[in-house]
Amino acid sequence: MEDVRPSEAVDDPIQRRDLVLLEQARDGNLGAFNSLVECYQDHLFALVARMVPDRDQAADAVQEAFFSAYRNMRSFRGGSVRSWLSRIAINAAMDQQRLKKRRPSQPYPELDDESWQPPAGPQDDPVRTAMHGERSRVLAAALASITPDQRYAIVLFDVEGYDYAEIAELTGVSLGTVKSRIHRGRLALRDRLEDSIGLFRGEDG
Amino acid sequence: MPHLPDHTTHDPELIAAYAAGDATGPDLALATELVADCTDCAALHRDLRSIATALPELPAPARSRDFRLTPEQAAALAPSGWRGFLAAFASPRFRLAAPLGTGLAAIGLAGLLLGTPGSVLPAGEGSAAGSAAGATPSAPAPEKAEDGSVPTIDAAAPAAGAGLAEAAASQPAAMAPQVVPAASADAFIEPDRASVTETGSGAAEGRSSTTSIEQGPPQGAGEPAGTDLSLDAREGDNAREIAPSDAAVIQPAGSPAIALLGVAALIAGVVLVALRLGAKRLV
């Protein structure tokens, strides 16, 4: 892949901005690199925290991901900086999970806080909003309890929107294995949500 | 909805694949039938789709810290020294370094093989043995003395023989075997022929010189071949006629300059490939 220079025509203004910042960072501008960090640290942390239920491990993985990105800026081959950073973060998350296998802590501590509520508009039904909050809490807990391979596949496919081929490349397995992990992962979630499955059936009838 | 007996025999993964839209062919037909005819399969199918719908709605976990790098962290992460030098080769601007280095190494290897002495080539210019053979005709024929007598072979031998001995000594030991200069074998024959072909007043002298050869002690192994060749040197052109008939000799060839350039190119190519591969492994 060619190295995309800022001078080359890039339609997406965000991508153009990212490429300019990355080029400046390559030239030694730490401020430019930190600007990229500010743009994507929320997204990367959310991604990694869903893959690695332990919050501390997730934070360590994200920090390591940005360290790796800074070290390997010259290896960027062009395309989307966001995708490039996401790939680094996913690899860091999987490495973190492999290296530090310990009992995961609460992945969503804010969901245990009864005062926390998801963002809601003025016209939202409070009951519906509360039900959504409870559904998210039990779903997050169930997601944290399935196997790491199934969790990675489900987070990348259902939450982050990667397709089968991208997930196969990221995780280093075949297309059939990716599909199998997603199917079995969803079955495992359904088994763990058996007592709360009514929260998911309510809207669908 | 009719309830199919023995739901436990129904494959839940088939239902999961159907819910994900991945069932095809006979699996798709079977899954459709199961979902239509089995209440448990239908409930499973519905739950799986609800879960898949709910997953993207999971709230994003709040970031627990600021991940921006401090100057100290950046300094510690930046490669320095040889790592910094090597890391530069990972840049896309050096993407052609590996194929270029491979080509350079191949060219260098070819040059090294062509330029190394000992390769089999037809006899050509510049070969040492050729010059040794050429020295034979170039040796000046002894001049006749004022009284018309031609210097004896013994007197003429050392001068030419010494030169030929030097030429023989200069040949590398590893050379391909040479055919023994034909002149030395013919020396026992040609003098008779030469003495016959000579005309004029020199004929008698030639005959007398031939006689001296014949009467002399047999040529031993210790004597330089040049002694025999000296007769051909006195004959001049005759020796020149003899040597070319045995032109098909294996002679060493080689050009030190080409070999040196080949080594340089080979080393440069290997270094280039190593730098590029090393940099990619480093990053």
mmCIF file with all atom_site columns, C-alpha atoms in Angstrom, chain B residues 49-188:
data_model
loop_
_atom_site.group_PDB
_atom_site.id
_atom_site.type_symbol
_atom_site.label_atom_id
_atom_site.label_alt_id
_atom_site.label_comp_id
_atom_site.label_asym_id
_atom_site.label_entity_id
_atom_site.label_seq_id
_atom_site.pdbx_PDB_ins_code
_atom_site.Cartn_x
_atom_site.Cartn_y
_atom_site.Cartn_z
_atom_site.occupancy
_atom_site.B_iso_or_equiv
_atom_site.pdbx_formal_charge
_atom_site.auth_seq_id
_atom_site.auth_comp_id
_atom_site.auth_asym_id
_atom_site.auth_atom_id
_atom_site.pdbx_PDB_model_num
ATOM 1   C CA . ARG B 1 49  ? -32.264 -11.748 17.098  1.00 0.00 ? 49  ARG B CA 1
ATOM 2   C CA . SER B 1 50  ? -33.244 -9.612  20.093  1.00 0.00 ? 50  SER B CA 1
ATOM 3   C CA . ILE B 1 51  ? -29.856 -10.076 21.673  1.00 0.00 ? 51  ILE B CA 1
ATOM 4   C CA . ALA B 1 52  ? -28.109 -9.203  18.398  1.00 0.00 ? 52  ALA B CA 1
ATOM 5   C CA . THR B 1 53  ? -30.212 -6.022  18.218  1.00 0.00 ? 53  THR B CA 1
ATOM 6   C CA . ALA B 1 54  ? -29.423 -5.061  21.821  1.00 0.00 ? 54  ALA B CA 1
ATOM 7   C CA . LEU B 1 55  ? -25.671 -5.509  21.561  1.00 0.00 ? 55  LEU B CA 1
ATOM 8   C CA . PRO B 1 56  ? -24.918 -2.339  19.532  1.00 0.00 ? 56  PRO B CA 1
ATOM 9   C CA . GLU B 1 57  ? -26.898 -0.370  22.114  1.00 0.00 ? 57  GLU B CA 1
ATOM 10  C CA . LEU B 1 58  ? -24.497 -1.252  24.894  1.00 0.00 ? 58  LEU B CA 1
ATOM 11  C CA . PRO B 1 59  ? -23.279 2.021   26.408  1.00 0.00 ? 59  PRO B CA 1
ATOM 12  C CA . ALA B 1 60  ? -19.687 2.947   25.850  1.00 0.00 ? 60  ALA B CA 1
ATOM 13  C CA . PRO B 1 61  ? -17.678 2.420   29.020  1.00 0.00 ? 61  PRO B CA 1
ATOM 14  C CA . ALA B 1 62  ? -16.366 5.691   30.383  1.00 0.00 ? 62  ALA B CA 1
ATOM 15  C CA . ARG B 1 63  ? -12.663 6.306   29.933  1.00 0.00 ? 63  ARG B CA 1
ATOM 16  C CA . SER B 1 64  ? -10.804 5.952   33.191  1.00 0.00 ? 64  SER B CA 1
ATOM 17  C CA . ARG B 1 65  ? -7.677  7.963   32.377  1.00 0.00 ? 65  ARG B CA 1
ATOM 18  C CA . ASP B 1 66  ? -6.036  10.322  29.884  1.00 0.00 ? 66  ASP B CA 1
ATOM 19  C CA . PHE B 1 67  ? -3.916  8.432   27.385  1.00 0.00 ? 67  PHE B CA 1
ATOM 20  C CA . ARG B 1 68  ? -1.939  11.344  25.915  1.00 0.00 ? 68  ARG B CA 1
ATOM 21  C CA . LEU B 1 69  ? 1.805   10.854  25.976  1.00 0.00 ? 69  LEU B CA 1
ATOM 22  C CA . THR B 1 70  ? 4.091   12.922  28.138  1.00 0.00 ? 70  THR B CA 1
ATOM 23  C CA . PRO B 1 71  ? 7.397   14.176  26.694  1.00 0.00 ? 71  PRO B CA 1
ATOM 24  C CA . GLU B 1 72  ? 9.201   11.705  28.925  1.00 0.00 ? 72  GLU B CA 1
ATOM 25  C CA . GLN B 1 73  ? 7.152   8.813   27.581  1.00 0.00 ? 73  GLN B CA 1
ATOM 26  C CA . ALA B 1 74  ? 7.695   9.945   24.007  1.00 0.00 ? 74  ALA B CA 1
ATOM 27  C CA . ALA B 1 75  ? 11.428  10.190  24.550  1.00 0.00 ? 75  ALA B CA 1
ATOM 28  C CA . ALA B 1 76  ? 11.516  6.704   26.017  1.00 0.00 ? 76  ALA B CA 1
ATOM 29  C CA . LEU B 1 77  ? 9.512   5.306   23.113  1.00 0.00 ? 77  LEU B CA 1
ATOM 30  C CA . ALA B 1 78  ? 11.432  6.951   20.296  1.00 0.00 ? 78  ALA B CA 1
ATOM 31  C CA . PRO B 1 79  ? 14.081  4.607   18.935  1.00 0.00 ? 79  PRO B CA 1
ATOM 32  C CA . SER B 1 80  ? 17.602  5.932   19.351  1.00 0.00 ? 80  SER B CA 1
ATOM 33  C CA . GLY B 1 81  ? 21.013  4.938   18.176  1.00 0.00 ? 81  GLY B CA 1
ATOM 34  C CA . TRP B 1 82  ? 21.081  2.045   15.794  1.00 0.00 ? 82  TRP B CA 1
ATOM 35  C CA . ARG B 1 83  ? 17.404  1.370   16.411  1.00 0.00 ? 83  ARG B CA 1
ATOM 36  C CA . GLY B 1 84  ? 16.564  4.857   15.272  1.00 0.00 ? 84  GLY B CA 1
ATOM 37  C CA . PHE B 1 85  ? 18.693  4.427   12.187  1.00 0.00 ? 85  PHE B CA 1
ATOM 38  C CA . LEU B 1 86  ? 17.116  1.059   11.470  1.00 0.00 ? 86  LEU B CA 1
ATOM 39  C CA . ALA B 1 87  ? 13.583  2.295   12.097  1.00 0.00 ? 87  ALA B CA 1
ATOM 40  C CA . ALA B 1 88  ? 13.979  4.818   9.286   1.00 0.00 ? 88  ALA B CA 1
ATOM 41  C CA . PHE B 1 89  ? 14.141  1.939   6.816   1.00 0.00 ? 89  PHE B CA 1
ATOM 42  C CA . ALA B 1 90  ? 10.650  0.837   7.801   1.00 0.00 ? 90  ALA B CA 1
ATOM 43  C CA . SER B 1 91  ? 9.253   3.938   6.161   1.00 0.00 ? 91  SER B CA 1
ATOM 44  C CA . PRO B 1 92  ? 7.206   3.370   2.991   1.00 0.00 ? 92  PRO B CA 1
ATOM 45  C CA . ARG B 1 93  ? 9.736   5.454   1.045   1.00 0.00 ? 93  ARG B CA 1
ATOM 46  C CA . PHE B 1 94  ? 12.099  2.498   1.383   1.00 0.00 ? 94  PHE B CA 1
ATOM 47  C CA . ARG B 1 95  ? 9.556   -0.030  0.172   1.00 0.00 ? 95  ARG B CA 1
ATOM 48  C CA . LEU B 1 96  ? 11.697  -0.826  -2.888  1.00 0.00 ? 96  LEU B CA 1
ATOM 49  C CA . ALA B 1 97  ? 14.805  -1.483  -0.819  1.00 0.00 ? 97  ALA B CA 1
ATOM 50  C CA . ALA B 1 98  ? 14.251  -5.239  -0.535  1.00 0.00 ? 98  ALA B CA 1
ATOM 51  C CA . PRO B 1 99  ? 13.627  -5.970  -4.245  1.00 0.00 ? 99  PRO B CA 1
ATOM 52  C CA . LEU B 1 100 ? 16.375  -3.561  -5.244  1.00 0.00 ? 100 LEU B CA 1
ATOM 53  C CA . GLY B 1 101 ? 18.794  -5.209  -2.848  1.00 0.00 ? 101 GLY B CA 1
ATOM 54  C CA . THR B 1 102 ? 17.860  -8.645  -4.132  1.00 0.00 ? 102 THR B CA 1
ATOM 55  C CA . GLY B 1 103 ? 18.546  -7.585  -7.712  1.00 0.00 ? 103 GLY B CA 1
ATOM 56  C CA . LEU B 1 104 ? 21.831  -5.986  -6.744  1.00 0.00 ? 104 LEU B CA 1
ATOM 57  C CA . ALA B 1 105 ? 22.909  -9.122  -4.917  1.00 0.00 ? 105 ALA B CA 1
ATOM 58  C CA . ALA B 1 106 ? 22.042  -11.271 -7.934  1.00 0.00 ? 106 ALA B CA 1
ATOM 59  C CA . ILE B 1 107 ? 24.049  -9.015  -10.245 1.00 0.00 ? 107 ILE B CA 1
ATOM 60  C CA . GLY B 1 108 ? 26.931  -9.053  -7.793  1.00 0.00 ? 108 GLY B CA 1
ATOM 61  C CA . LEU B 1 109 ? 26.890  -12.832 -7.640  1.00 0.00 ? 109 LEU B CA 1
ATOM 62  C CA . ALA B 1 110 ? 26.956  -13.052 -11.423 1.00 0.00 ? 110 ALA B CA 1
ATOM 63  C CA . GLY B 1 111 ? 29.850  -10.617 -11.588 1.00 0.00 ? 111 GLY B CA 1
ATOM 64  C CA . LEU B 1 112 ? 31.705  -12.541 -8.935  1.00 0.00 ? 112 LEU B CA 1
ATOM 65  C CA . LEU B 1 113 ? 31.299  -15.810 -10.823 1.00 0.00 ? 113 LEU B CA 1
ATOM 66  C CA . LEU B 1 114 ? 32.381  -14.277 -14.130 1.00 0.00 ? 114 LEU B CA 1
ATOM 67  C CA . GLY B 1 115 ? 35.322  -12.452 -12.693 1.00 0.00 ? 115 GLY B CA 1
ATOM 68  C CA . THR B 1 116 ? 36.751  -15.251 -10.611 1.00 0.00 ? 116 THR B CA 1
ATOM 69  C CA . PRO B 1 117 ? 39.840  -16.924 -12.133 1.00 0.00 ? 117 PRO B CA 1
ATOM 70  C CA . GLY B 1 118 ? 39.359  -20.575 -12.929 1.00 0.00 ? 118 GLY B CA 1
ATOM 71  C CA . SER B 1 119 ? 36.193  -20.323 -14.907 1.00 0.00 ? 119 SER B CA 1
ATOM 72  C CA . VAL B 1 120 ? 36.282  -22.340 -18.128 1.00 0.00 ? 120 VAL B CA 1
ATOM 73  C CA . LEU B 1 121 ? 36.582  -20.101 -21.138 1.00 0.00 ? 121 LEU B CA 1
ATOM 74  C CA . PRO B 1 122 ? 38.154  -20.456 -24.584 1.00 0.00 ? 122 PRO B CA 1
ATOM 75  C CA . ALA B 1 123 ? 41.786  -19.332 -24.918 1.00 0.00 ? 123 ALA B CA 1
ATOM 76  C CA . GLY B 1 124 ? 41.761  -15.651 -25.408 1.00 0.00 ? 124 GLY B CA 1
ATOM 77  C CA . GLU B 1 125 ? 43.744  -12.498 -25.114 1.00 0.00 ? 125 GLU B CA 1
ATOM 78  C CA . GLY B 1 126 ? 45.479  -11.678 -21.920 1.00 0.00 ? 126 GLY B CA 1
ATOM 79  C CA . SER B 1 127 ? 45.876  -15.212 -20.687 1.00 0.00 ? 127 SER B CA 1
ATOM 80  C CA . ALA B 1 128 ? 49.245  -15.797 -19.077 1.00 0.00 ? 128 ALA B CA 1
ATOM 81  C CA . ALA B 1 129 ? 49.900  -19.092 -20.765 1.00 0.00 ? 129 ALA B CA 1
ATOM 82  C CA . GLY B 1 130 ? 49.041  -17.518 -24.055 1.00 0.00 ? 130 GLY B CA 1
ATOM 83  C CA . SER B 1 131 ? 51.612  -14.903 -23.384 1.00 0.00 ? 131 SER B CA 1
ATOM 84  C CA . ALA B 1 132 ? 54.065  -17.628 -22.465 1.00 0.00 ? 132 ALA B CA 1
ATOM 85  C CA . ALA B 1 133 ? 53.389  -19.374 -25.738 1.00 0.00 ? 133 ALA B CA 1
ATOM 86  C CA . GLY B 1 134 ? 53.606  -16.062 -27.463 1.00 0.00 ? 134 GLY B CA 1
ATOM 87  C CA . ALA B 1 135 ? 56.931  -15.478 -25.869 1.00 0.00 ? 135 ALA B CA 1
ATOM 88  C CA . THR B 1 136 ? 58.248  -18.351 -27.809 1.00 0.00 ? 136 THR B CA 1
ATOM 89  C CA . PRO B 1 137 ? 57.939  -16.759 -31.193 1.00 0.00 ? 137 PRO B CA 1
ATOM 90  C CA . SER B 1 138 ? 58.849  -13.376 -29.834 1.00 0.00 ? 138 SER B CA 1
ATOM 91  C CA . ALA B 1 139 ? 62.202  -14.565 -28.571 1.00 0.00 ? 139 ALA B CA 1
ATOM 92  C CA . PRO B 1 140 ? 64.742  -13.165 -30.959 1.00 0.00 ? 140 PRO B CA 1
ATOM 93  C CA . ALA B 1 141 ? 66.502  -15.638 -33.135 1.00 0.00 ? 141 ALA B CA 1
ATOM 94  C CA . PRO B 1 142 ? 70.187  -15.734 -32.421 1.00 0.00 ? 142 PRO B CA 1
ATOM 95  C CA . GLU B 1 143 ? 72.058  -13.633 -34.897 1.00 0.00 ? 143 GLU B CA 1
ATOM 96  C CA . LYS B 1 144 ? 74.703  -15.055 -36.997 1.00 0.00 ? 144 LYS B CA 1
ATOM 97  C CA . ALA B 1 145 ? 78.203  -14.213 -36.006 1.00 0.00 ? 145 ALA B CA 1
ATOM 98  C CA . GLU B 1 146 ? 80.471  -12.302 -38.293 1.00 0.00 ? 146 GLU B CA 1
ATOM 99  C CA . ASP B 1 147 ? 81.924  -15.494 -39.554 1.00 0.00 ? 147 ASP B CA 1
ATOM 100 C CA . GLY B 1 148 ? 78.458  -16.772 -40.441 1.00 0.00 ? 148 GLY B CA 1
ATOM 101 C CA . SER B 1 149 ? 78.245  -19.284 -37.703 1.00 0.00 ? 149 SER B CA 1
ATOM 102 C CA . VAL B 1 150 ? 75.134  -19.391 -35.683 1.00 0.00 ? 150 VAL B CA 1
ATOM 103 C CA . PRO B 1 151 ? 75.511  -19.493 -31.956 1.00 0.00 ? 151 PRO B CA 1
ATOM 104 C CA . THR B 1 152 ? 75.127  -22.949 -30.546 1.00 0.00 ? 152 THR B CA 1
ATOM 105 C CA . ILE B 1 153 ? 72.013  -24.019 -28.907 1.00 0.00 ? 153 ILE B CA 1
ATOM 106 C CA . ASP B 1 154 ? 73.571  -24.015 -25.499 1.00 0.00 ? 154 ASP B CA 1
ATOM 107 C CA . ALA B 1 155 ? 74.361  -20.352 -25.805 1.00 0.00 ? 155 ALA B CA 1
ATOM 108 C CA . ALA B 1 156 ? 70.945  -19.472 -27.117 1.00 0.00 ? 156 ALA B CA 1
ATOM 109 C CA . ALA B 1 157 ? 69.024  -21.654 -24.736 1.00 0.00 ? 157 ALA B CA 1
ATOM 110 C CA . PRO B 1 158 ? 69.381  -19.863 -21.433 1.00 0.00 ? 158 PRO B CA 1
ATOM 111 C CA . ALA B 1 159 ? 68.012  -16.542 -22.659 1.00 0.00 ? 159 ALA B CA 1
ATOM 112 C CA . ALA B 1 160 ? 64.787  -17.868 -24.082 1.00 0.00 ? 160 ALA B CA 1
ATOM 113 C CA . GLY B 1 161 ? 64.553  -20.694 -21.608 1.00 0.00 ? 161 GLY B CA 1
ATOM 114 C CA . ALA B 1 162 ? 64.808  -18.354 -18.666 1.00 0.00 ? 162 ALA B CA 1
ATOM 115 C CA . GLY B 1 163 ? 61.947  -16.281 -19.948 1.00 0.00 ? 163 GLY B CA 1
ATOM 116 C CA . LEU B 1 164 ? 59.791  -19.306 -20.517 1.00 0.00 ? 164 LEU B CA 1
ATOM 117 C CA . ALA B 1 165 ? 60.689  -20.726 -17.124 1.00 0.00 ? 165 ALA B CA 1
ATOM 118 C CA . GLU B 1 166 ? 59.569  -17.489 -15.538 1.00 0.00 ? 166 GLU B CA 1
ATOM 119 C CA . ALA B 1 167 ? 56.351  -17.596 -17.467 1.00 0.00 ? 167 ALA B CA 1
ATOM 120 C CA . ALA B 1 168 ? 55.771  -21.175 -16.402 1.00 0.00 ? 168 ALA B CA 1
ATOM 121 C CA . ALA B 1 169 ? 56.497  -20.332 -12.792 1.00 0.00 ? 169 ALA B CA 1
ATOM 122 C CA . SER B 1 170 ? 54.022  -17.486 -12.886 1.00 0.00 ? 170 SER B CA 1
ATOM 123 C CA . GLN B 1 171 ? 51.103  -19.763 -13.688 1.00 0.00 ? 171 GLN B CA 1
ATOM 124 C CA . PRO B 1 172 ? 48.807  -20.296 -10.703 1.00 0.00 ? 172 PRO B CA 1
ATOM 125 C CA . ALA B 1 173 ? 48.922  -23.796 -9.353  1.00 0.00 ? 173 ALA B CA 1
ATOM 126 C CA . ALA B 1 174 ? 45.142  -24.130 -9.451  1.00 0.00 ? 174 ALA B CA 1
ATOM 127 C CA . MET B 1 175 ? 44.933  -23.603 -13.161 1.00 0.00 ? 175 MET B CA 1
ATOM 128 C CA . ALA B 1 176 ? 43.186  -26.070 -15.348 1.00 0.00 ? 176 ALA B CA 1
ATOM 129 C CA . PRO B 1 177 ? 45.646  -28.556 -16.665 1.00 0.00 ? 177 PRO B CA 1
ATOM 130 C CA . GLN B 1 178 ? 47.462  -27.351 -19.658 1.00 0.00 ? 178 GLN B CA 1
ATOM 131 C CA . VAL B 1 179 ? 48.451  -29.280 -22.598 1.00 0.00 ? 179 VAL B CA 1
ATOM 132 C CA . VAL B 1 180 ? 52.221  -29.399 -22.499 1.00 0.00 ? 180 VAL B CA 1
ATOM 133 C CA . PRO B 1 181 ? 53.428  -26.884 -24.983 1.00 0.00 ? 181 PRO B CA 1
ATOM 134 C CA . ALA B 1 182 ? 53.566  -28.721 -28.192 1.00 0.00 ? 182 ALA B CA 1
ATOM 135 C CA . ALA B 1 183 ? 56.878  -27.195 -29.062 1.00 0.00 ? 183 ALA B CA 1
ATOM 136 C CA . SER B 1 184 ? 58.689  -29.193 -26.417 1.00 0.00 ? 184 SER B CA 1
ATOM 137 C CA . ALA B 1 185 ? 57.470  -32.460 -27.911 1.00 0.00 ? 185 ALA B CA 1
ATOM 138 C CA . ASP B 1 186 ? 58.182  -31.318 -31.391 1.00 0.00 ? 186 ASP B CA 1
ATOM 139 C CA . ALA B 1 187 ? 61.583  -30.063 -30.413 1.00 0.00 ? 187 ALA B CA 1
ATOM 140 C CA . PHE B 1 188 ? 62.919  -33.526 -30.964 1.00 0.00 ? 188 PHE B CA 1
#
